[in-house]
Amino acid sequence: MIVIHSQQDESTTDDVLDWLYYFGMEQVKRVNGTNPINAKALRINNHTQHSNLFDDAESSAINAYWYRRGHLACEISEPIKLGYSGFVTYFEKEYDHLTKGISQVFKQYRNINSFEDTGTNKLTNLAVAAGVDLLIPDTLVTADVKAIKAFSAIYPRIITKAIGHNRITATIDDNSYINIAVDTAIFDQDKINALPEENNFLPAVFQEYLEKKYELRIFYFHGQVYSMAIFSQLNEATKVDFRKHDTETPNRCVPYQLPEDIEKKLGRFMQHIAMNSGSIDMVVTPSGEHVFLEVNPVGQLQWLSANCNYPIEREIAKFLLHDS
Amino acid sequence: MDYFLLYSNCVLVKGAHRATLCDLQKGAVYFIPKPLADLFLEDQAVDLVQLREKTEGDMVLFLMEIIDSLVENQLGFYTNQQEWKRFPALNKEWLFPAHISHCILDTATGRLDYFTESFVEQLSKLCCNFVQLRFFGIPPIEHLENILRLITGSQIKSVEILMPWNTAYESGCTYGKWINDYKKISSLVCWGAPSTCVVKEGARAMGYLLYTSEQINAATHCGIIDQGMFSTNITTYTESLNFNSCLNRKISIDIQGDVKNCPSMKESYGNIGDTTLVEAIGKPGFKKYWNITKDQVSICKDCEFRHVCTDCRAYLEDPGDVYSKPLKCGYDPYICEWAEWSTHPLKQKGINFYGLEKPAF
Ligand code: SF4
Ligand code: SF4
């Protein structure tokens, strides 16, 4: 049996499933984030690795596992939530620990990603990338205004972004919550100058702004590398962060052939961070240098395979079928 | 910058008299004059030094202006040989995980009684994504809703429905209700309506309600090649490079219940009453048209539209030649003009052969 951990209506999962069915595989268990794990059991002992995480099969019959997206749903009962809201954090931490444990168990199988990969650290990843001789942008992580000002004096422009989380979701009261995307933004020099020095805020990432010829989105998958160039410079709206899509004039996205040495370094990088699959962002500067930005374990794939006609979904299916 | 390079999802398709530049990412088609098309290396790049050397005076300016406008329209960019290596041509494989991609079901009576759970199961085994139901008689409401419910619960991704327009359904708001209730309907076309119009605009190729005053009352209406039906995308392009643009991975059941590749063809591979779809597909000959590509079809192979066009092997200009051009196409790629196919003198042989003389109503 193949186990796929994903979210409902996640289209890349649907596409891979189409290939699996096409190859005649019917033993597929798709676990969506909505499946509560409260009632499931993980059994660990000397004799078996059996557990009834899936109602219709024992995990010993699992041949491959793909962590695509999502959490396992953990249901915290209403009385606890309402009456003992202070305990919710404890419940969440316990569930988180269980989810990670389950994720570890699945890593024994032939797998693509694991839930743990979502916790990958962007800061240490930059350090690892530099360690394998990939170019990275000069990066400062701080809340110290003096340091920011000194840093901004070195480069014509700097950008700022969150350290680890690109989205703020917060509950305001019973009926409302906020959901804010924290995108990469240019940090204007006059705004930096205007910062009072005794400011007190959350540390953030500051990076030199890289002029780009084009950006690269690279899907790395068990040693295979699929790259796409995004001509984001053509559109003002997407110059800084190509994820801010301009739907009127979509960026031109075409297949790209990375230089061999960069491909090798990326392979080494992925080995170092022990991630067997991920979407890597890079930029190519006007002078032709390839600069590493970050890796995302659960990145958008369809965008890449659809624009470049890459057989990514088919290859994922074949991998899960032990056919590659 | 001594090269002009096309973005690799903008593909050059050379015809006898001119070429098209098919923007497969954005779905647009541009024309390229032959002298420029002929300068392309590997259909990808123009060596600008060579262009200036090999072309006569005024022509250089003319061609450079076109290239400038291509850059302006984001169809390509200026580069050098070094960088060109980083931009490989598009993968030409047709990536489509289905044994059968399209299924056409025709009925003269308005009923498709074989459309049951086990029939849907057969389609699902074949990974069939798209179903077209062509009603030449009015389907009873209960019957069609039952079919739509089965489709809703299946892996089928979309269904297109053609049916006769009628007053009772119109006044009962039945058509609109179906569109609202059954999200897998890509379009519902009511033919024989008082006027031709878009009643409800869908979104992303789903949920359209269309009326047409045309009479689509028999399979013989199929096979018309028209610019409005061109589709410019990677799937169509790669399928047309490798397979037949209409018949590849298609299965149909005609009004007699005969299982065929296309309802308009003579060859039957058994009746749905006693044959399964898999059995029919497995019979010798079922797939004989699947590999006929546009590059093998006479005239089409010289046409600049061949990779955005559909095909038809059921109605041919020369019925005796399987590689003949589709009968119902009025385009002449040698002079780049469209004409009405049904009145064209050279088409009369084919028209008589298929009995298409009179309008079929
Ligand atoms: S071969 Fe012609 S008649 Fe048959 S389905 Fe295709 S277009 Fe229609
Ligand atoms: S000649 Fe007609 S049928 Fe053939 S490719 Fe051109 S437009 Fe299509």
PDB file of N, CA and C in Angstrom, chain A residues 28-66:
ATOM      1  N   VAL A  28      -3.996   2.611  -2.579  1.00  0.00           N
ATOM      2  CA  VAL A  28      -3.481   3.907  -2.163  1.00  0.00           C
ATOM      3  C   VAL A  28      -4.331   4.430  -1.027  1.00  0.00           C
ATOM      4  N   LYS A  29      -3.649   4.888   0.011  1.00  0.00           N
ATOM      5  CA  LYS A  29      -4.388   5.478   1.127  1.00  0.00           C
ATOM      6  C   LYS A  29      -4.018   6.947   1.201  1.00  0.00           C
ATOM      7  N   ARG A  30      -5.003   7.784   1.000  1.00  0.00           N
ATOM      8  CA  ARG A  30      -4.732   9.218   1.087  1.00  0.00           C
ATOM      9  C   ARG A  30      -5.237   9.717   2.434  1.00  0.00           C
ATOM     10  N   VAL A  31      -4.323  10.240   3.221  1.00  0.00           N
ATOM     11  CA  VAL A  31      -4.702  10.783   4.516  1.00  0.00           C
ATOM     12  C   VAL A  31      -4.727  12.286   4.371  1.00  0.00           C
ATOM     13  N   ASN A  32      -5.883  12.877   4.542  1.00  0.00           N
ATOM     14  CA  ASN A  32      -5.933  14.329   4.464  1.00  0.00           C
ATOM     15  C   ASN A  32      -5.794  14.912   5.852  1.00  0.00           C
ATOM     16  N   GLY A  33      -5.402  16.150   5.915  1.00  0.00           N
ATOM     17  CA  GLY A  33      -5.215  16.819   7.195  1.00  0.00           C
ATOM     18  C   GLY A  33      -6.432  16.755   8.084  1.00  0.00           C
ATOM     19  N   THR A  34      -7.565  16.419   7.482  1.00  0.00           N
ATOM     20  CA  THR A  34      -8.799  16.434   8.264  1.00  0.00           C
ATOM     21  C   THR A  34      -9.058  15.122   9.009  1.00  0.00           C
ATOM     22  N   ASN A  35      -8.259  14.087   8.715  1.00  0.00           N
ATOM     23  CA  ASN A  35      -8.463  12.823   9.435  1.00  0.00           C
ATOM     24  C   ASN A  35      -7.985  12.962  10.873  1.00  0.00           C
ATOM     25  N   PRO A  36      -8.874  12.941  11.844  1.00  0.00           N
ATOM     26  CA  PRO A  36      -8.398  13.101  13.214  1.00  0.00           C
ATOM     27  C   PRO A  36      -7.602  11.875  13.652  1.00  0.00           C
ATOM     28  N   ILE A  37      -6.513  12.103  14.365  1.00  0.00           N
ATOM     29  CA  ILE A  37      -5.707  10.969  14.800  1.00  0.00           C
ATOM     30  C   ILE A  37      -5.997  10.591  16.247  1.00  0.00           C
ATOM     31  N   ASN A  38      -6.943  11.270  16.861  1.00  0.00           N
ATOM     32  CA  ASN A  38      -7.266  10.973  18.253  1.00  0.00           C
ATOM     33  C   ASN A  38      -7.540   9.497  18.493  1.00  0.00           C
ATOM     34  N   ALA A  39      -8.289   8.906  17.563  1.00  0.00           N
ATOM     35  CA  ALA A  39      -8.759   7.547  17.789  1.00  0.00           C
ATOM     36  C   ALA A  39      -7.823   6.488  17.213  1.00  0.00           C
ATOM     37  N   LYS A  40      -6.679   6.909  16.655  1.00  0.00           N
ATOM     38  CA  LYS A  40      -5.766   5.946  16.053  1.00  0.00           C
ATOM     39  C   LYS A  40      -4.729   5.502  17.075  1.00  0.00           C
ATOM     40  N   ALA A  41      -4.115   4.376  16.776  1.00  0.00           N
ATOM     41  CA  ALA A  41      -3.100   3.893  17.706  1.00  0.00           C
ATOM     42  C   ALA A  41      -1.778   3.682  16.989  1.00  0.00           C
ATOM     43  N   LEU A  42      -0.715   4.067  17.666  1.00  0.00           N
ATOM     44  CA  LEU A  42       0.623   3.783  17.167  1.00  0.00           C
ATOM     45  C   LEU A  42       1.215   2.787  18.150  1.00  0.00           C
ATOM     46  N   ARG A  43       1.499   1.594  17.683  1.00  0.00           N
ATOM     47  CA  ARG A  43       1.995   0.555  18.575  1.00  0.00           C
ATOM     48  C   ARG A  43       3.468   0.335  18.302  1.00  0.00           C
ATOM     49  N   ILE A  44       4.250   0.374  19.389  1.00  0.00           N
ATOM     50  CA  ILE A  44       5.691   0.177  19.230  1.00  0.00           C
ATOM     51  C   ILE A  44       6.120  -0.895  20.218  1.00  0.00           C
ATOM     52  N   ASN A  45       6.731  -1.983  19.738  1.00  0.00           N
ATOM     53  CA  ASN A  45       7.263  -2.992  20.646  1.00  0.00           C
ATOM     54  C   ASN A  45       8.360  -3.765  19.934  1.00  0.00           C
ATOM     55  N   ASN A  46       8.816  -4.879  20.556  1.00  0.00           N
ATOM     56  CA  ASN A  46       9.925  -5.617  19.955  1.00  0.00           C
ATOM     57  C   ASN A  46       9.526  -6.493  18.783  1.00  0.00           C
ATOM     58  N   HIS A  47       8.272  -6.815  18.705  1.00  0.00           N
ATOM     59  CA  HIS A  47       7.877  -7.828  17.727  1.00  0.00           C
ATOM     60  C   HIS A  47       7.323  -7.250  16.441  1.00  0.00           C
ATOM     61  N   THR A  48       6.603  -6.171  16.552  1.00  0.00           N
ATOM     62  CA  THR A  48       5.895  -5.688  15.364  1.00  0.00           C
ATOM     63  C   THR A  48       6.117  -4.196  15.218  1.00  0.00           C
ATOM     64  N   GLN A  49       5.796  -3.746  14.046  1.00  0.00           N
ATOM     65  CA  GLN A  49       5.751  -2.299  13.856  1.00  0.00           C
ATOM     66  C   GLN A  49       4.327  -1.944  13.489  1.00  0.00           C
ATOM     67  N   HIS A  50       3.428  -2.815  13.880  1.00  0.00           N
ATOM     68  CA  HIS A  50       2.048  -2.613  13.447  1.00  0.00           C
ATOM     69  C   HIS A  50       1.392  -1.476  14.199  1.00  0.00           C
ATOM     70  N   SER A  51       0.526  -0.850  13.522  1.00  0.00           N
ATOM     71  CA  SER A  51      -0.289   0.163  14.166  1.00  0.00           C
ATOM     72  C   SER A  51      -1.558   0.278  13.341  1.00  0.00           C
ATOM     73  N   ASN A  52      -2.591   0.780  13.933  1.00  0.00           N
ATOM     74  CA  ASN A  52      -3.800   0.919  13.124  1.00  0.00           C
ATOM     75  C   ASN A  52      -4.071   2.375  12.785  1.00  0.00           C
ATOM     76  N   LEU A  53      -3.039   3.014  12.266  1.00  0.00           N
ATOM     77  CA  LEU A  53      -3.203   4.400  11.846  1.00  0.00           C
ATOM     78  C   LEU A  53      -4.178   4.498  10.685  1.00  0.00           C
ATOM     79  N   PHE A  54      -4.236   3.424   9.930  1.00  0.00           N
ATOM     80  CA  PHE A  54      -5.182   3.389   8.821  1.00  0.00           C
ATOM     81  C   PHE A  54      -6.124   2.245   9.081  1.00  0.00           C
ATOM     82  N   ASP A  55      -7.406   2.534   8.990  1.00  0.00           N
ATOM     83  CA  ASP A  55      -8.385   1.552   9.407  1.00  0.00           C
ATOM     84  C   ASP A  55      -8.326   0.277   8.592  1.00  0.00           C
ATOM     85  N   ASP A  56      -7.982   0.416   7.308  1.00  0.00           N
ATOM     86  CA  ASP A  56      -8.128  -0.747   6.445  1.00  0.00           C
ATOM     87  C   ASP A  56      -6.813  -1.463   6.180  1.00  0.00           C
ATOM     88  N   ALA A  57      -5.769  -1.103   6.858  1.00  0.00           N
ATOM     89  CA  ALA A  57      -4.526  -1.819   6.591  1.00  0.00           C
ATOM     90  C   ALA A  57      -3.586  -1.693   7.775  1.00  0.00           C
ATOM     91  N   GLU A  58      -2.734  -2.647   7.901  1.00  0.00           N
ATOM     92  CA  GLU A  58      -1.705  -2.538   8.914  1.00  0.00           C
ATOM     93  C   GLU A  58      -0.507  -1.871   8.273  1.00  0.00           C
ATOM     94  N   SER A  59       0.215  -1.126   9.081  1.00  0.00           N
ATOM     95  CA  SER A  59       1.288  -0.350   8.474  1.00  0.00           C
ATOM     96  C   SER A  59       2.420  -1.229   7.961  1.00  0.00           C
ATOM     97  N   SER A  60       2.448  -2.502   8.366  1.00  0.00           N
ATOM     98  CA  SER A  60       3.485  -3.383   7.832  1.00  0.00           C
ATOM     99  C   SER A  60       3.289  -3.596   6.339  1.00  0.00           C
ATOM    100  N   ALA A  61       2.076  -3.318   5.850  1.00  0.00           N
ATOM    101  CA  ALA A  61       1.822  -3.515   4.425  1.00  0.00           C
ATOM    102  C   ALA A  61       2.130  -2.262   3.615  1.00  0.00           C
ATOM    103  N   ILE A  62       2.694  -1.260   4.271  1.00  0.00           N
ATOM    104  CA  ILE A  62       2.992  -0.018   3.560  1.00  0.00           C
ATOM    105  C   ILE A  62       4.275  -0.176   2.746  1.00  0.00           C
ATOM    106  N   ASN A  63       4.199   0.158   1.467  1.00  0.00           N
ATOM    107  CA  ASN A  63       5.374   0.047   0.603  1.00  0.00           C
ATOM    108  C   ASN A  63       6.055   1.379   0.364  1.00  0.00           C
ATOM    109  N   ALA A  64       5.303   2.427   0.472  1.00  0.00           N
ATOM    110  CA  ALA A  64       5.904   3.740   0.224  1.00  0.00           C
ATOM    111  C   ALA A  64       5.051   4.814   0.877  1.00  0.00           C
ATOM    112  N   TYR A  65       5.712   5.914   1.190  1.00  0.00           N
ATOM    113  CA  TYR A  65       5.023   6.999   1.892  1.00  0.00           C
ATOM    114  C   TYR A  65       5.431   8.334   1.288  1.00  0.00           C
ATOM    115  N   TRP A  66       4.454   9.182   1.065  1.00  0.00           N
ATOM    116  CA  TRP A  66       4.729  10.527   0.538  1.00  0.00           C
ATOM    117  C   TRP A  66       4.076  11.551   1.440  1.00  0.00           C
TER     118      TRP A  66
END
